[in-house]
Amino acid sequence: MTVPHPHHTRVAVIGAGPAGLLLARLLQRSGIGCVVLESRDRAYVEQRQRAGILEQGTVEALREAGAAERLDREGIPHDGIELRFDGRRHRVDFPSLTGGRRVWVYAQTEMVKDLVALRAADGEPLLFEAPVHAVEGADTDTCVVRYTHGGRERTLTCDYVVGCDGYHGVARRAVPEGASRTFERAYPYSWLGVTADAPPAYDELVYAHSDRGFALASMRSPSVSRLYLQVPVGDDPSAWSDQRIWDELDARLGADGSWRLHRGPITAKAVLPMRSSVTEPMRHGRLFLAGDAAHIVPPTGAKGLNLAAADVTVLARAFAHLETTGSTERLDAYSDTCLRRVWRAEHFSYFMTTVLHTDPGQSGFDGRLQLSQLDRIAGSPFAAADLAENYTGPPIG
Ligand code: RFL
Ligand code: PHB
C-alpha cells in the first residue's frame, strides 16, 4: 500500500494475518493510531488456505469492527456437526444444547480480504513486504521495531508492540530467555488438506473416526469442498493422486458403506503438521503476543483463528480503556484474561484430536476407549452439550 514510512506510532502491529488485521481495525475504530508491518505480499496473505469456521463470538467481533458486511451476506451459518464412528452417524445440534449458539462457515481468506480492503479504503498504514527483524526496548518507555521495506532498513518507534506474527514470527523470540515459558505437544500424525471444485455432499461438517484414520469433510461454498485426511507425519502430498484421495475419503467417511462424496478436480493439497503450544505470559513489558504468535492448537477443534480474534478483541478493548481512562488495568489483565480461554481451547482441541485420530502406537484398548467416548457423546446430552459449548465457544470478554 502506498503510504509514507511512519517514524512513530502508538501501536506497532507485526503481521497482517487475521489477528493483526482485526486488531488494527478495532484500534482504528477507537481512534488509536497503529502501523501494520507484514513480511509477505498482499496476494500471498489473501490466498493462504487455512481456517473455515468462525465461532459466534468471532462473528460478533467482526460486526463490532464494522467488518462483517460480506460475512453476513455470504457466510453460511451451521447449527451442528456430524460425528461418524463405528459404522454410526450422530449429529450434535448446537442451538438446542447451548441456548442458541451456532458457528459460521466463512473462509479465513475471505475475512483477511475484507479486513485488508477496509484498511486500504481508509488509507491507514499497512505495509506489505516489510519483514520485521527485531523488537527492542520492550521493557523501556519506547519500543523500537526494525524492519526492511523497499530494499532499505527502517526503524519505527512506538509506545506498544503487538506480535501478531504467527508461530514462526520474531515477536515471541524478542522476549528474553527466562521471562516466559512455552508448553508444547507434538502429535504423531499430520493432515493432508485438500480443496476441490466439487459441491459438498453434506450440509454440515462431518468428523469421522475410522480404523483407517481420521477424516473431515468441510466446505468453502456451495460448489467448493474442503477435505482433510489423517496421514503419517511429513507425508509427501505428491504421493496422493486425486483418485487415491477420493477413495480414501469415501472409505473413512462412508460410515454405513452407502455414503459417497461428490468428486471434482482437486485444486490444492498440502500436508500440515499438528501441534499444541502455549507461551505464558502473553506479554513482556510493552510487547504483547496475540494469536498464533502466543499459542497453537491442532486444527481438529477449529479454534486457532477464533482464539486469535478473541485475543485481539480483548486487547483492543484494553487499549481503548487506557485511552479513555488513563488506566493500564485492563492491559495488565490481558494475558490472564486470554490464557483462561486459550487453555480451554487447548484442552478441547487436544480432546477432539486424540479421540478422533488413530495414533500409530495405540493399542486395541486405546481404540475402544475412543469409541466409548464417542458413544457417550451420542448417548448423553451432558457430553453432547460439553462438545457443543466448546465448539461454538464462549462469548468474548
Ligand atoms: P497468521 O495467520 O499465521 O498470521 C501471521 C502473519 O504474520 C506474518 N509474519 C510477519 N510479518 C512481519 N514480520 C515478520 N517477521 C513476520 N513473521 C510472520 C505472516 O506472514 C502472517 O501473515 O497468524 P494469526 O493472525 O495469529 O492467525 C491465526 C490463524 O491463521 C490460525 O490460527 C488458523 O488458521 C488455524 N486454523 C483454524 N482456525 C480456526 O479457528 N478454525 C479453523 O477451521 C481452522 N482451520 C487452521 C485450520 C489452520 C490450518 N493450518 C494451515 C495450520 C486449518 C488449517 C489447515
Ligand atoms: C476448515 O474448513 O478448514 C476446517 C473446518 C473445521 C476444522 C478444521 C478445518 O476443525
Short mmCIF file of N, CA, C and O in Angstrom, two decimals, residues 185-189 274-277 296-303 342-357 370:
data_model
loop_
_atom_site.label_atom_id
_atom_site.label_comp_id
_atom_site.label_asym_id
_atom_site.label_seq_id
_atom_site.Cartn_x
_atom_site.Cartn_y
_atom_site.Cartn_z
N ARG A 185 3.19 -29.66 22.69
CA ARG A 185 2.94 -31.08 22.47
C ARG A 185 2.87 -31.30 20.96
O ARG A 185 2.19 -30.57 20.26
N ALA A 186 3.59 -32.33 20.48
CA ALA A 186 3.51 -32.67 19.06
C ALA A 186 2.63 -33.91 18.93
O ALA A 186 2.50 -34.69 19.88
N TYR A 187 1.99 -34.08 17.79
CA TYR A 187 1.12 -35.25 17.56
C TYR A 187 1.77 -36.16 16.52
O TYR A 187 2.41 -35.66 15.59
N PRO A 188 1.59 -37.48 16.66
CA PRO A 188 2.29 -38.41 15.76
C PRO A 188 1.56 -38.64 14.44
O PRO A 188 1.50 -39.76 13.94
N TYR A 189 0.93 -37.59 13.90
CA TYR A 189 0.27 -37.68 12.58
C TYR A 189 0.14 -36.27 12.03
O TYR A 189 0.28 -35.29 12.76
N MET A 274 0.68 -31.09 13.08
CA MET A 274 -0.29 -30.89 14.16
C MET A 274 0.48 -30.68 15.46
O MET A 274 1.27 -31.54 15.84
N ARG A 275 0.23 -29.54 16.08
CA ARG A 275 0.89 -29.35 17.38
C ARG A 275 0.05 -28.46 18.28
O ARG A 275 -0.84 -27.74 17.82
N SER A 276 0.35 -28.55 19.58
CA SER A 276 -0.24 -27.66 20.58
C SER A 276 0.91 -26.89 21.20
O SER A 276 1.98 -27.47 21.43
N SER A 277 0.70 -25.61 21.48
CA SER A 277 1.76 -24.81 22.11
C SER A 277 1.14 -23.59 22.78
O SER A 277 0.23 -22.97 22.21
N ILE A 296 -0.72 -22.24 19.69
CA ILE A 296 -1.10 -23.05 18.52
C ILE A 296 -1.99 -24.18 19.01
O ILE A 296 -1.76 -24.73 20.09
N VAL A 297 -2.99 -24.52 18.21
CA VAL A 297 -3.81 -25.70 18.51
C VAL A 297 -3.83 -26.58 17.28
O VAL A 297 -3.74 -26.08 16.16
N PRO A 298 -3.98 -27.90 17.45
CA PRO A 298 -4.22 -28.72 16.26
C PRO A 298 -5.58 -28.33 15.69
O PRO A 298 -6.49 -27.98 16.45
N PRO A 299 -5.77 -28.37 14.36
CA PRO A 299 -6.97 -27.76 13.77
C PRO A 299 -8.28 -28.53 14.01
O PRO A 299 -9.35 -28.02 13.64
N THR A 300 -8.24 -29.69 14.64
CA THR A 300 -9.44 -30.52 14.77
C THR A 300 -10.60 -29.80 15.48
O THR A 300 -11.76 -30.07 15.19
N GLY A 301 -10.31 -28.90 16.39
CA GLY A 301 -11.40 -28.20 17.08
C GLY A 301 -11.80 -26.90 16.43
O GLY A 301 -12.71 -26.22 16.92
N ALA A 302 -11.14 -26.51 15.32
CA ALA A 302 -11.44 -25.26 14.59
C ALA A 302 -11.29 -24.02 15.49
O ALA A 302 -12.09 -23.10 15.44
N LYS A 303 -10.25 -24.01 16.31
CA LYS A 303 -10.12 -22.95 17.33
C LYS A 303 -9.10 -21.86 17.00
O LYS A 303 -9.17 -20.77 17.57
N VAL A 342 -7.66 -19.59 26.26
CA VAL A 342 -6.68 -20.35 25.47
C VAL A 342 -6.57 -21.78 26.00
O VAL A 342 -6.64 -22.74 25.23
N TRP A 343 -6.42 -21.93 27.31
CA TRP A 343 -6.24 -23.29 27.85
C TRP A 343 -7.50 -24.14 27.68
O TRP A 343 -7.42 -25.35 27.47
N ARG A 344 -8.68 -23.49 27.75
CA ARG A 344 -9.91 -24.25 27.49
C ARG A 344 -9.89 -24.77 26.05
O ARG A 344 -10.19 -25.93 25.76
N ALA A 345 -9.53 -23.88 25.10
CA ALA A 345 -9.48 -24.29 23.69
C ALA A 345 -8.37 -25.30 23.45
O ALA A 345 -8.51 -26.20 22.61
N GLU A 346 -7.26 -25.16 24.16
CA GLU A 346 -6.18 -26.15 24.03
C GLU A 346 -6.69 -27.53 24.44
O GLU A 346 -6.44 -28.52 23.77
N HIS A 347 -7.42 -27.56 25.56
CA HIS A 347 -7.91 -28.87 26.01
C HIS A 347 -8.91 -29.45 25.02
O HIS A 347 -8.86 -30.63 24.67
N PHE A 348 -9.82 -28.59 24.54
CA PHE A 348 -10.84 -29.08 23.60
C PHE A 348 -10.19 -29.58 22.31
O PHE A 348 -10.57 -30.64 21.78
N SER A 349 -9.21 -28.83 21.79
CA SER A 349 -8.55 -29.23 20.53
C SER A 349 -7.79 -30.54 20.73
O SER A 349 -7.79 -31.40 19.85
N TYR A 350 -7.15 -30.68 21.88
CA TYR A 350 -6.44 -31.91 22.22
C TYR A 350 -7.43 -33.08 22.31
O TYR A 350 -7.21 -34.17 21.78
N PHE A 351 -8.57 -32.81 22.95
CA PHE A 351 -9.60 -33.84 23.12
C PHE A 351 -10.13 -34.29 21.75
O PHE A 351 -10.17 -35.50 21.44
N MET A 352 -10.53 -33.32 20.91
CA MET A 352 -11.09 -33.67 19.59
C MET A 352 -10.05 -34.43 18.76
O MET A 352 -10.38 -35.36 18.03
N THR A 353 -8.79 -34.01 18.88
CA THR A 353 -7.72 -34.64 18.10
C THR A 353 -7.49 -36.08 18.56
O THR A 353 -7.49 -37.01 17.76
N THR A 354 -7.33 -36.25 19.87
CA THR A 354 -6.94 -37.58 20.35
C THR A 354 -8.10 -38.58 20.35
O THR A 354 -7.88 -39.78 20.26
N VAL A 355 -9.34 -38.07 20.38
CA VAL A 355 -10.46 -39.01 20.37
C VAL A 355 -10.78 -39.46 18.93
O VAL A 355 -11.36 -40.53 18.73
N LEU A 356 -10.38 -38.65 17.95
CA LEU A 356 -10.78 -38.96 16.57
C LEU A 356 -9.66 -39.56 15.71
O LEU A 356 -9.93 -40.18 14.69
N HIS A 357 -8.39 -39.32 16.08
CA HIS A 357 -7.28 -39.81 15.27
C HIS A 357 -6.78 -41.17 15.77
O HIS A 357 -6.94 -41.50 16.94
N GLN A 370 -11.64 -44.68 22.76
CA GLN A 370 -12.11 -43.62 21.85
C GLN A 370 -13.58 -43.86 21.49
O GLN A 370 -14.40 -42.94 21.55
#
